[in-house]
PDB file of C-alpha atoms in Angstrom:
ATOM      1  CA  MET A   1       7.916   5.188 -13.417  1.00  0.00           C
ATOM      2  CA  TYR A   2       5.671   2.814 -11.530  1.00  0.00           C
ATOM      3  CA  LYS A   3       2.914   1.432 -13.768  1.00  0.00           C
ATOM      4  CA  LEU A   4       0.617  -0.195 -11.179  1.00  0.00           C
ATOM      5  CA  ILE A   5      -0.341   0.934  -7.677  1.00  0.00           C
ATOM      6  CA  GLY A   6      -1.981  -1.573  -5.341  1.00  0.00           C
ATOM      7  CA  LEU A   7      -3.899   0.097  -2.519  1.00  0.00           C
ATOM      8  CA  ASP A   8      -5.231  -1.387   0.684  1.00  0.00           C
ATOM      9  CA  MET A   9      -8.485   0.190   1.834  1.00  0.00           C
ATOM     10  CA  ASP A  10      -9.117   0.360   5.580  1.00  0.00           C
ATOM     11  CA  GLY A  11      -6.322   2.152   7.417  1.00  0.00           C
ATOM     12  CA  THR A  12      -4.653   3.091   4.130  1.00  0.00           C
ATOM     13  CA  LEU A  13      -6.758   4.634   1.363  1.00  0.00           C
ATOM     14  CA  LEU A  14      -9.614   5.419   3.760  1.00  0.00           C
ATOM     15  CA  ASN A  15      -9.214   7.860   6.626  1.00  0.00           C
ATOM     16  CA  SER A  16     -10.705   7.263  10.070  1.00  0.00           C
ATOM     17  CA  GLN A  17     -14.089   8.427   8.769  1.00  0.00           C
ATOM     18  CA  LYS A  18     -13.951   5.753   6.028  1.00  0.00           C
ATOM     19  CA  GLN A  19     -13.596   8.472   3.398  1.00  0.00           C
ATOM     20  CA  ILE A  20     -11.090   9.170   0.621  1.00  0.00           C
ATOM     21  CA  SER A  21      -9.748  12.696   1.004  1.00  0.00           C
ATOM     22  CA  ALA A  22      -9.911  15.221  -1.825  1.00  0.00           C
ATOM     23  CA  ARG A  23      -6.110  15.303  -2.024  1.00  0.00           C
ATOM     24  CA  THR A  24      -5.958  11.524  -2.350  1.00  0.00           C
ATOM     25  CA  GLN A  25      -8.669  11.471  -5.010  1.00  0.00           C
ATOM     26  CA  ALA A  26      -6.754  14.120  -6.962  1.00  0.00           C
ATOM     27  CA  ALA A  27      -3.468  12.201  -6.707  1.00  0.00           C
ATOM     28  CA  ILE A  28      -5.116   8.998  -7.909  1.00  0.00           C
ATOM     29  CA  GLN A  29      -6.723  10.798 -10.851  1.00  0.00           C
ATOM     30  CA  ALA A  30      -3.397  12.400 -11.775  1.00  0.00           C
ATOM     31  CA  ALA A  31      -1.716   8.982 -11.695  1.00  0.00           C
ATOM     32  CA  LYS A  32      -4.476   7.535 -13.881  1.00  0.00           C
ATOM     33  CA  ASP A  33      -3.999  10.429 -16.310  1.00  0.00           C
ATOM     34  CA  LYS A  34      -0.353   9.348 -16.618  1.00  0.00           C
ATOM     35  CA  GLY A  35      -1.453   5.816 -17.515  1.00  0.00           C
ATOM     36  CA  VAL A  36      -0.875   4.234 -14.104  1.00  0.00           C
ATOM     37  CA  GLN A  37      -3.120   1.289 -13.225  1.00  0.00           C
ATOM     38  CA  ILE A  38      -4.805   1.665  -9.812  1.00  0.00           C
ATOM     39  CA  VAL A  39      -5.908  -1.573  -8.118  1.00  0.00           C
ATOM     40  CA  LEU A  40      -7.851  -1.677  -4.861  1.00  0.00           C
ATOM     41  CA  SER A  41      -6.706  -4.665  -2.805  1.00  0.00           C
ATOM     42  CA  SER A  42      -8.800  -5.399   0.247  1.00  0.00           C
ATOM     43  CA  GLY A  43     -10.012  -8.015   2.656  1.00  0.00           C
ATOM     44  CA  ARG A  44     -13.500  -6.704   2.005  1.00  0.00           C
ATOM     45  CA  PRO A  45     -16.014  -8.438  -0.249  1.00  0.00           C
ATOM     46  CA  ILE A  46     -16.755  -6.765  -3.559  1.00  0.00           C
ATOM     47  CA  GLU A  47     -19.978  -5.329  -2.092  1.00  0.00           C
ATOM     48  CA  GLY A  48     -17.906  -3.270   0.321  1.00  0.00           C
ATOM     49  CA  LEU A  49     -15.771  -1.849  -2.496  1.00  0.00           C
ATOM     50  CA  ARG A  50     -18.253  -0.882  -5.226  1.00  0.00           C
ATOM     51  CA  ALA A  51     -18.917   2.656  -3.997  1.00  0.00           C
ATOM     52  CA  TYR A  52     -15.190   3.429  -3.795  1.00  0.00           C
ATOM     53  CA  LEU A  53     -14.477   1.888  -7.203  1.00  0.00           C
ATOM     54  CA  ASP A  54     -17.194   4.088  -8.686  1.00  0.00           C
ATOM     55  CA  LEU A  55     -15.982   7.188  -6.828  1.00  0.00           C
ATOM     56  CA  LEU A  56     -12.464   6.741  -8.204  1.00  0.00           C
ATOM     57  CA  GLY A  57     -13.599   5.793 -11.711  1.00  0.00           C
ATOM     58  CA  LEU A  58     -12.033   2.340 -11.392  1.00  0.00           C
ATOM     59  CA  ASN A  59     -14.863   0.670 -13.280  1.00  0.00           C
ATOM     60  CA  ARG A  60     -13.535   0.598 -16.820  1.00  0.00           C
ATOM     61  CA  GLU A  61     -12.882  -2.388 -19.064  1.00  0.00           C
ATOM     62  CA  HIS A  62      -9.264  -2.813 -17.965  1.00  0.00           C
ATOM     63  CA  ASP A  63      -9.832  -2.199 -14.228  1.00  0.00           C
ATOM     64  CA  TYR A  64      -9.372  -5.043 -11.748  1.00  0.00           C
ATOM     65  CA  VAL A  65     -10.008  -5.418  -8.027  1.00  0.00           C
ATOM     66  CA  VAL A  66      -8.475  -7.805  -5.488  1.00  0.00           C
ATOM     67  CA  HIS A  67     -11.026  -8.695  -2.816  1.00  0.00           C
ATOM     68  CA  TYR A  68     -11.362 -11.087   0.101  1.00  0.00           C
ATOM     69  CA  ASN A  69      -7.589 -10.651   0.655  1.00  0.00           C
ATOM     70  CA  GLY A  70      -6.739 -12.156  -2.717  1.00  0.00           C
ATOM     71  CA  SER A  71      -9.265 -14.982  -2.703  1.00  0.00           C
ATOM     72  CA  PHE A  72     -10.779 -13.348  -5.796  1.00  0.00           C
ATOM     73  CA  VAL A  73      -9.294 -11.149  -8.507  1.00  0.00           C
ATOM     74  CA  GLU A  74     -12.043  -9.702 -10.669  1.00  0.00           C
ATOM     75  CA  ASN A  75     -12.516  -7.465 -13.683  1.00  0.00           C
ATOM     76  CA  VAL A  76     -14.605  -4.635 -12.262  1.00  0.00           C
ATOM     77  CA  LEU A  77     -16.637  -3.993 -15.418  1.00  0.00           C
ATOM     78  CA  THR A  78     -17.230  -7.507 -16.747  1.00  0.00           C
ATOM     79  CA  GLY A  79     -17.129  -9.509 -13.519  1.00  0.00           C
ATOM     80  CA  GLU A  80     -14.622 -11.936 -15.049  1.00  0.00           C
ATOM     81  CA  ILE A  81     -12.761 -13.779 -12.285  1.00  0.00           C
ATOM     82  CA  ILE A  82      -9.110 -14.095 -13.312  1.00  0.00           C
ATOM     83  CA  ARG A  83      -8.008 -15.761 -10.074  1.00  0.00           C
ATOM     84  CA  GLN A  84      -9.940 -17.657  -7.409  1.00  0.00           C
ATOM     85  CA  GLN A  85      -8.583 -19.530  -4.392  1.00  0.00           C
ATOM     86  CA  VAL A  86     -11.085 -20.257  -1.612  1.00  0.00           C
ATOM     87  CA  VAL A  87     -11.522 -22.450   1.452  1.00  0.00           C
ATOM     88  CA  SER A  88     -13.916 -25.400   1.769  1.00  0.00           C
ATOM     89  CA  ALA A  89     -16.840 -25.969   4.123  1.00  0.00           C
ATOM     90  CA  ALA A  90     -14.649 -28.507   5.931  1.00  0.00           C
ATOM     91  CA  ASP A  91     -12.049 -25.765   6.429  1.00  0.00           C
ATOM     92  CA  VAL A  92     -14.673 -23.450   7.906  1.00  0.00           C
ATOM     93  CA  LYS A  93     -15.777 -26.182  10.313  1.00  0.00           C
ATOM     94  CA  THR A  94     -12.145 -26.606  11.376  1.00  0.00           C
ATOM     95  CA  ILE A  95     -11.883 -22.902  12.183  1.00  0.00           C
ATOM     96  CA  GLY A  96     -15.219 -22.991  14.002  1.00  0.00           C
ATOM     97  CA  ARG A  97     -14.018 -25.842  16.216  1.00  0.00           C
ATOM     98  CA  THR A  98     -10.675 -24.138  16.765  1.00  0.00           C
ATOM     99  CA  ALA A  99     -12.426 -20.917  17.785  1.00  0.00           C
ATOM    100  CA  ARG A 100     -14.595 -22.773  20.296  1.00  0.00           C
ATOM    101  CA  ALA A 101     -11.551 -24.487  21.778  1.00  0.00           C
ATOM    102  CA  LEU A 102      -9.795 -21.123  22.144  1.00  0.00           C
ATOM    103  CA  ASN A 103     -12.927 -19.412  23.502  1.00  0.00           C
ATOM    104  CA  VAL A 104     -13.136 -16.795  20.762  1.00  0.00           C
ATOM    105  CA  ASN A 105     -15.808 -15.900  18.224  1.00  0.00           C
ATOM    106  CA  THR A 106     -15.869 -16.617  14.524  1.00  0.00           C
ATOM    107  CA  HIS A 107     -17.578 -15.807  11.258  1.00  0.00           C
ATOM    108  CA  ALA A 108     -17.081 -16.785   7.635  1.00  0.00           C
ATOM    109  CA  PHE A 109     -18.025 -15.810   4.107  1.00  0.00           C
ATOM    110  CA  SER A 110     -20.135 -18.127   1.955  1.00  0.00           C
ATOM    111  CA  GLN A 111     -20.417 -17.738  -1.818  1.00  0.00           C
ATOM    112  CA  ARG A 112     -24.164 -18.384  -1.528  1.00  0.00           C
ATOM    113  CA  LEU A 113     -25.113 -16.660   1.709  1.00  0.00           C
ATOM    114  CA  GLY A 114     -22.497 -13.999   2.336  1.00  0.00           C
ATOM    115  CA  LEU A 115     -21.588 -13.355   5.972  1.00  0.00           C
ATOM    116  CA  ILE A 116     -22.400 -16.303   8.252  1.00  0.00           C
ATOM    117  CA  THR A 117     -21.729 -16.865  11.948  1.00  0.00           C
ATOM    118  CA  PRO A 118     -22.812 -19.247  14.710  1.00  0.00           C
ATOM    119  CA  LYS A 119     -23.335 -16.218  16.980  1.00  0.00           C
ATOM    120  CA  SER A 120     -23.496 -12.554  16.042  1.00  0.00           C
ATOM    121  CA  THR A 121     -21.106 -10.350  18.030  1.00  0.00           C
ATOM    122  CA  GLU A 122     -20.133  -6.686  17.863  1.00  0.00           C
ATOM    123  CA  TYR A 123     -17.274  -7.617  15.535  1.00  0.00           C
ATOM    124  CA  THR A 124     -19.497  -9.506  13.105  1.00  0.00           C
ATOM    125  CA  ARG A 125     -21.924  -6.598  13.199  1.00  0.00           C
ATOM    126  CA  LEU A 126     -19.013  -4.264  12.440  1.00  0.00           C
ATOM    127  CA  GLU A 127     -18.055  -6.427   9.441  1.00  0.00           C
ATOM    128  CA  ALA A 128     -21.632  -6.248   8.182  1.00  0.00           C
ATOM    129  CA  GLN A 129     -21.855  -2.491   8.729  1.00  0.00           C
ATOM    130  CA  ILE A 130     -18.538  -1.733   7.002  1.00  0.00           C
ATOM    131  CA  ASN A 131     -19.547  -3.698   3.910  1.00  0.00           C
ATOM    132  CA  GLY A 132     -23.277  -3.004   3.814  1.00  0.00           C
ATOM    133  CA  ILE A 133     -24.210  -6.693   3.994  1.00  0.00           C
ATOM    134  CA  GLU A 134     -26.509  -8.881   6.083  1.00  0.00           C
ATOM    135  CA  ILE A 135     -25.611 -11.414   8.774  1.00  0.00           C
ATOM    136  CA  HIS A 136     -26.920 -14.978   8.654  1.00  0.00           C
ATOM    137  CA  GLU A 137     -26.676 -16.963  11.889  1.00  0.00           C
ATOM    138  CA  ILE A 138     -25.773 -20.545  10.964  1.00  0.00           C
ATOM    139  CA  ASP A 139     -24.069 -23.361  12.845  1.00  0.00           C
ATOM    140  CA  PHE A 140     -21.008 -24.167  10.733  1.00  0.00           C
ATOM    141  CA  GLU A 141     -21.461 -27.873  11.501  1.00  0.00           C
ATOM    142  CA  THR A 142     -24.703 -27.863   9.488  1.00  0.00           C
ATOM    143  CA  LEU A 143     -22.975 -26.754   6.268  1.00  0.00           C
ATOM    144  CA  ASP A 144     -22.928 -29.345   3.497  1.00  0.00           C
ATOM    145  CA  ASP A 145     -19.414 -30.406   2.534  1.00  0.00           C
ATOM    146  CA  ASP A 146     -19.923 -29.032  -0.972  1.00  0.00           C
ATOM    147  CA  HIS A 147     -21.180 -25.638   0.240  1.00  0.00           C
ATOM    148  CA  PRO A 148     -18.982 -23.083  -1.588  1.00  0.00           C
ATOM    149  CA  MET A 149     -17.109 -20.923   0.911  1.00  0.00           C
ATOM    150  CA  ILE A 150     -14.556 -18.098   0.612  1.00  0.00           C
ATOM    151  CA  LYS A 151     -12.735 -17.495   3.902  1.00  0.00           C
ATOM    152  CA  ALA A 152     -13.124 -17.957   7.653  1.00  0.00           C
ATOM    153  CA  MET A 153     -12.257 -15.531  10.428  1.00  0.00           C
ATOM    154  CA  ILE A 154     -11.720 -15.415  14.165  1.00  0.00           C
ATOM    155  CA  VAL A 155     -13.116 -12.144  15.515  1.00  0.00           C
ATOM    156  CA  ASP A 156     -12.840 -10.922  19.083  1.00  0.00           C
ATOM    157  CA  GLU A 157     -11.378  -8.363  21.458  1.00  0.00           C
ATOM    158  CA  PRO A 158      -7.783  -7.556  20.451  1.00  0.00           C
ATOM    159  CA  GLU A 159      -6.287  -9.077  23.607  1.00  0.00           C
ATOM    160  CA  LYS A 160      -8.254 -12.306  23.250  1.00  0.00           C
ATOM    161  CA  LEU A 161      -7.507 -12.465  19.541  1.00  0.00           C
ATOM    162  CA  ALA A 162      -3.782 -12.004  20.101  1.00  0.00           C
ATOM    163  CA  GLN A 163      -3.758 -14.831  22.636  1.00  0.00           C
ATOM    164  CA  ALA A 164      -5.745 -17.095  20.302  1.00  0.00           C
ATOM    165  CA  TYR A 165      -3.334 -16.289  17.448  1.00  0.00           C
ATOM    166  CA  ARG A 166      -0.385 -17.360  19.602  1.00  0.00           C
ATOM    167  CA  ASN A 167      -2.146 -20.572  20.617  1.00  0.00           C
ATOM    168  CA  LEU A 168      -3.343 -21.778  17.208  1.00  0.00           C
ATOM    169  CA  PRO A 169      -2.645 -25.503  16.696  1.00  0.00           C
ATOM    170  CA  ALA A 170       0.299 -26.184  14.394  1.00  0.00           C
ATOM    171  CA  ALA A 171      -1.938 -28.178  12.031  1.00  0.00           C
ATOM    172  CA  VAL A 172      -4.175 -25.137  11.542  1.00  0.00           C
ATOM    173  CA  VAL A 173      -1.211 -22.825  10.976  1.00  0.00           C
ATOM    174  CA  GLU A 174       0.101 -25.170   8.283  1.00  0.00           C
ATOM    175  CA  GLN A 175      -3.279 -25.531   6.571  1.00  0.00           C
ATOM    176  CA  PHE A 176      -4.064 -21.878   5.796  1.00  0.00           C
ATOM    177  CA  THR A 177      -2.702 -18.502   4.859  1.00  0.00           C
ATOM    178  CA  ILE A 178      -3.347 -16.638   8.122  1.00  0.00           C
ATOM    179  CA  VAL A 179      -3.341 -12.838   8.182  1.00  0.00           C
ATOM    180  CA  GLN A 180      -4.431 -10.233  10.701  1.00  0.00           C
ATOM    181  CA  SER A 181      -6.328  -7.458   8.945  1.00  0.00           C
ATOM    182  CA  ALA A 182      -7.292  -5.531  12.103  1.00  0.00           C
ATOM    183  CA  PRO A 183      -6.646  -5.924  15.841  1.00  0.00           C
ATOM    184  CA  TYR A 184      -9.991  -7.756  16.074  1.00  0.00           C
ATOM    185  CA  PHE A 185      -9.942  -9.695  12.743  1.00  0.00           C
ATOM    186  CA  LEU A 186      -7.819 -12.801  12.070  1.00  0.00           C
ATOM    187  CA  GLU A 187      -8.410 -14.317   8.637  1.00  0.00           C
ATOM    188  CA  PHE A 188      -7.948 -17.881   7.407  1.00  0.00           C
ATOM    189  CA  LEU A 189      -7.519 -18.137   3.638  1.00  0.00           C
ATOM    190  CA  ASN A 190      -6.719 -20.774   1.069  1.00  0.00           C
ATOM    191  CA  PRO A 191      -2.935 -21.362   1.275  1.00  0.00           C
ATOM    192  CA  GLN A 192      -2.659 -20.085  -2.317  1.00  0.00           C
ATOM    193  CA  SER A 193      -4.526 -16.885  -1.487  1.00  0.00           C
ATOM    194  CA  ASN A 194      -3.046 -13.544  -0.439  1.00  0.00           C
ATOM    195  CA  LYS A 195      -2.960  -9.964  -1.662  1.00  0.00           C
ATOM    196  CA  GLY A 196       0.483 -10.405  -3.191  1.00  0.00           C
ATOM    197  CA  LEU A 197      -0.674 -13.203  -5.470  1.00  0.00           C
ATOM    198  CA  GLY A 198      -3.747 -11.125  -6.295  1.00  0.00           C
ATOM    199  CA  ILE A 199      -1.733  -8.082  -7.338  1.00  0.00           C
ATOM    200  CA  GLN A 200       0.660 -10.351  -9.233  1.00  0.00           C
ATOM    201  CA  ALA A 201      -2.267 -11.802 -11.211  1.00  0.00           C
ATOM    202  CA  VAL A 202      -3.349  -8.310 -12.281  1.00  0.00           C
ATOM    203  CA  ALA A 203       0.198  -7.233 -13.131  1.00  0.00           C
ATOM    204  CA  GLU A 204       0.770 -10.329 -15.244  1.00  0.00           C
ATOM    205  CA  ARG A 205      -2.563  -9.878 -17.020  1.00  0.00           C
ATOM    206  CA  LEU A 206      -1.506  -6.330 -17.925  1.00  0.00           C
ATOM    207  CA  GLY A 207       2.117  -7.199 -18.724  1.00  0.00           C
ATOM    208  CA  ILE A 208       3.577  -5.114 -15.906  1.00  0.00           C
ATOM    209  CA  PRO A 209       6.737  -6.452 -14.178  1.00  0.00           C
ATOM    210  CA  ALA A 210       6.920  -6.544 -10.375  1.00  0.00           C
ATOM    211  CA  GLU A 211       9.631  -3.883 -10.263  1.00  0.00           C
ATOM    212  CA  LEU A 212       7.144  -1.378 -11.723  1.00  0.00           C
ATOM    213  CA  VAL A 213       4.517  -2.155  -9.072  1.00  0.00           C
ATOM    214  CA  MET A 214       4.023   0.004  -5.974  1.00  0.00           C
ATOM    215  CA  CYS A 215       1.825  -1.186  -3.095  1.00  0.00           C
ATOM    216  CA  ILE A 216       0.662   0.638   0.026  1.00  0.00           C
ATOM    217  CA  GLY A 217      -0.779  -0.934   3.185  1.00  0.00           C
ATOM    218  CA  ASP A 218      -0.977  -0.848   6.961  1.00  0.00           C
ATOM    219  CA  ALA A 219      -1.531  -4.371   8.277  1.00  0.00           C
ATOM    220  CA  GLU A 220      -0.310  -7.948   8.249  1.00  0.00           C
ATOM    221  CA  ASN A 221      -2.648  -8.902   5.412  1.00  0.00           C
ATOM    222  CA  ASP A 222      -0.750  -6.408   3.231  1.00  0.00           C
ATOM    223  CA  HIS A 223       2.677  -8.009   3.750  1.00  0.00           C
ATOM    224  CA  HIS A 224       2.566 -10.295   0.711  1.00  0.00           C
ATOM    225  CA  MET A 225       1.799  -7.438  -1.680  1.00  0.00           C
ATOM    226  CA  LEU A 226       4.344  -5.100  -0.080  1.00  0.00           C
ATOM    227  CA  GLU A 227       6.979  -7.807  -0.493  1.00  0.00           C
ATOM    228  CA  TYR A 228       5.925  -8.567  -4.091  1.00  0.00           C
ATOM    229  CA  ALA A 229       6.019  -4.950  -5.224  1.00  0.00           C
ATOM    230  CA  GLY A 230       9.096  -3.180  -6.474  1.00  0.00           C
ATOM    231  CA  LEU A 231       8.229  -0.543  -3.871  1.00  0.00           C
ATOM    232  CA  GLY A 232       6.348  -1.532  -0.720  1.00  0.00           C
ATOM    233  CA  ILE A 233       5.070   1.384   1.354  1.00  0.00           C
ATOM    234  CA  ALA A 234       3.641   1.272   4.884  1.00  0.00           C
ATOM    235  CA  MET A 235       1.430   3.906   6.453  1.00  0.00           C
ATOM    236  CA  GLU A 236       2.611   5.797   9.542  1.00  0.00           C
ATOM    237  CA  ASN A 237      -0.356   4.200  11.356  1.00  0.00           C
ATOM    238  CA  ALA A 238       0.665   0.702  10.222  1.00  0.00           C
ATOM    239  CA  MET A 239       1.334  -2.250  12.492  1.00  0.00           C
ATOM    240  CA  PRO A 240       4.991  -2.290  13.660  1.00  0.00           C
ATOM    241  CA  GLN A 241       5.654  -5.559  11.810  1.00  0.00           C
ATOM    242  CA  THR A 242       4.294  -3.981   8.613  1.00  0.00           C
ATOM    243  CA  LYS A 243       6.555  -0.963   8.923  1.00  0.00           C
ATOM    244  CA  ALA A 244       9.479  -3.326   9.474  1.00  0.00           C
ATOM    245  CA  ILE A 245       9.139  -4.939   6.028  1.00  0.00           C
ATOM    246  CA  ALA A 246       8.356  -1.744   4.086  1.00  0.00           C
ATOM    247  CA  ASP A 247      10.756   0.052   1.764  1.00  0.00           C
ATOM    248  CA  TYR A 248       9.304   3.415   2.758  1.00  0.00           C
ATOM    249  CA  ILE A 249       6.909   4.810   5.378  1.00  0.00           C
ATOM    250  CA  THR A 250       4.469   7.515   4.336  1.00  0.00           C
ATOM    251  CA  ALA A 251       2.167   9.678   6.457  1.00  0.00           C
ATOM    252  CA  SER A 252      -0.882   8.245   8.218  1.00  0.00           C
ATOM    253  CA  ASN A 253      -4.277   7.595   6.662  1.00  0.00           C
ATOM    254  CA  ASP A 254      -5.556  10.779   8.342  1.00  0.00           C
ATOM    255  CA  GLU A 255      -2.688  12.817   6.877  1.00  0.00           C
ATOM    256  CA  ASP A 256      -3.093  11.938   3.174  1.00  0.00           C
ATOM    257  CA  GLY A 257      -0.409   9.257   3.322  1.00  0.00           C
ATOM    258  CA  VAL A 258      -1.491   7.627   0.060  1.00  0.00           C
ATOM    259  CA  ALA A 259      -1.590  10.966  -1.760  1.00  0.00           C
ATOM    260  CA  ARG A 260       1.851  11.912  -0.440  1.00  0.00           C
ATOM    261  CA  ALA A 261       3.322   8.597  -1.611  1.00  0.00           C
ATOM    262  CA  ILE A 262       1.806   8.910  -5.088  1.00  0.00           C
ATOM    263  CA  GLU A 263       2.976  12.514  -5.359  1.00  0.00           C
ATOM    264  CA  LYS A 264       6.517  11.560  -4.327  1.00  0.00           C
ATOM    265  CA  PHE A 265       7.032   8.391  -6.347  1.00  0.00           C
ATOM    266  CA  VAL A 266       4.716   8.777  -9.363  1.00  0.00           C
ATOM    267  CA  LEU A 267       3.855  12.417  -9.943  1.00  0.00           C
ATOM    268  CA  ALA A 268       7.133  14.149  -9.052  1.00  0.00           C
TER     269      ALA A 268
END
């Protein structure tokens, strides 16, 4: 039986109304009752996950959360950081300059200030709204070199973002882990940061081998954890490239896809 389930949030655990269905909550509780470790693994900051962690009762001493797409792995109860891989202020400036050259918008996450951007757009406002955080308008070039950062993002209309993704300079591609978490979000992480390494850190802390790990996701930023897991599951609503690497495809996030997968592979 699988001993650890890693769950993406948006487009996977959450339905289109950003809610966790009753069936999914029941399946997760039943898995927990069987001793299965449930780990939320998201591109969101911890602030955007607290309410869901509390709702699912994932706030005990041995519960961990992977946030910022694996940049941090944290004990939910104690706040102990068991893994941290972040970008520098210089990295954020590089992405800011790249975004300007490609005529797309950008924002980033600072360890001191939270969500920062040179110019607030509908996509930065969406990021703030999803996570319940404030926006701080700051020119990236004014950041001190030692300013502690987390990750940078290019955010724009899906068509513009796709074109920018294709046209990224080779030096930038080589410098970061780059993942698309939504059609309008492209994320630039520390090269040693991804959800797969985050889930691996939790599994190793708990003594659970990869073959007993099951992960479920819908987007490119989930690929590393789907590939790490003994069983990688994509949602029916997943990106085509995500479905292509999955071992199994479950129903969509509006059709209790997570619950159906847990029922089939853990509770049956």
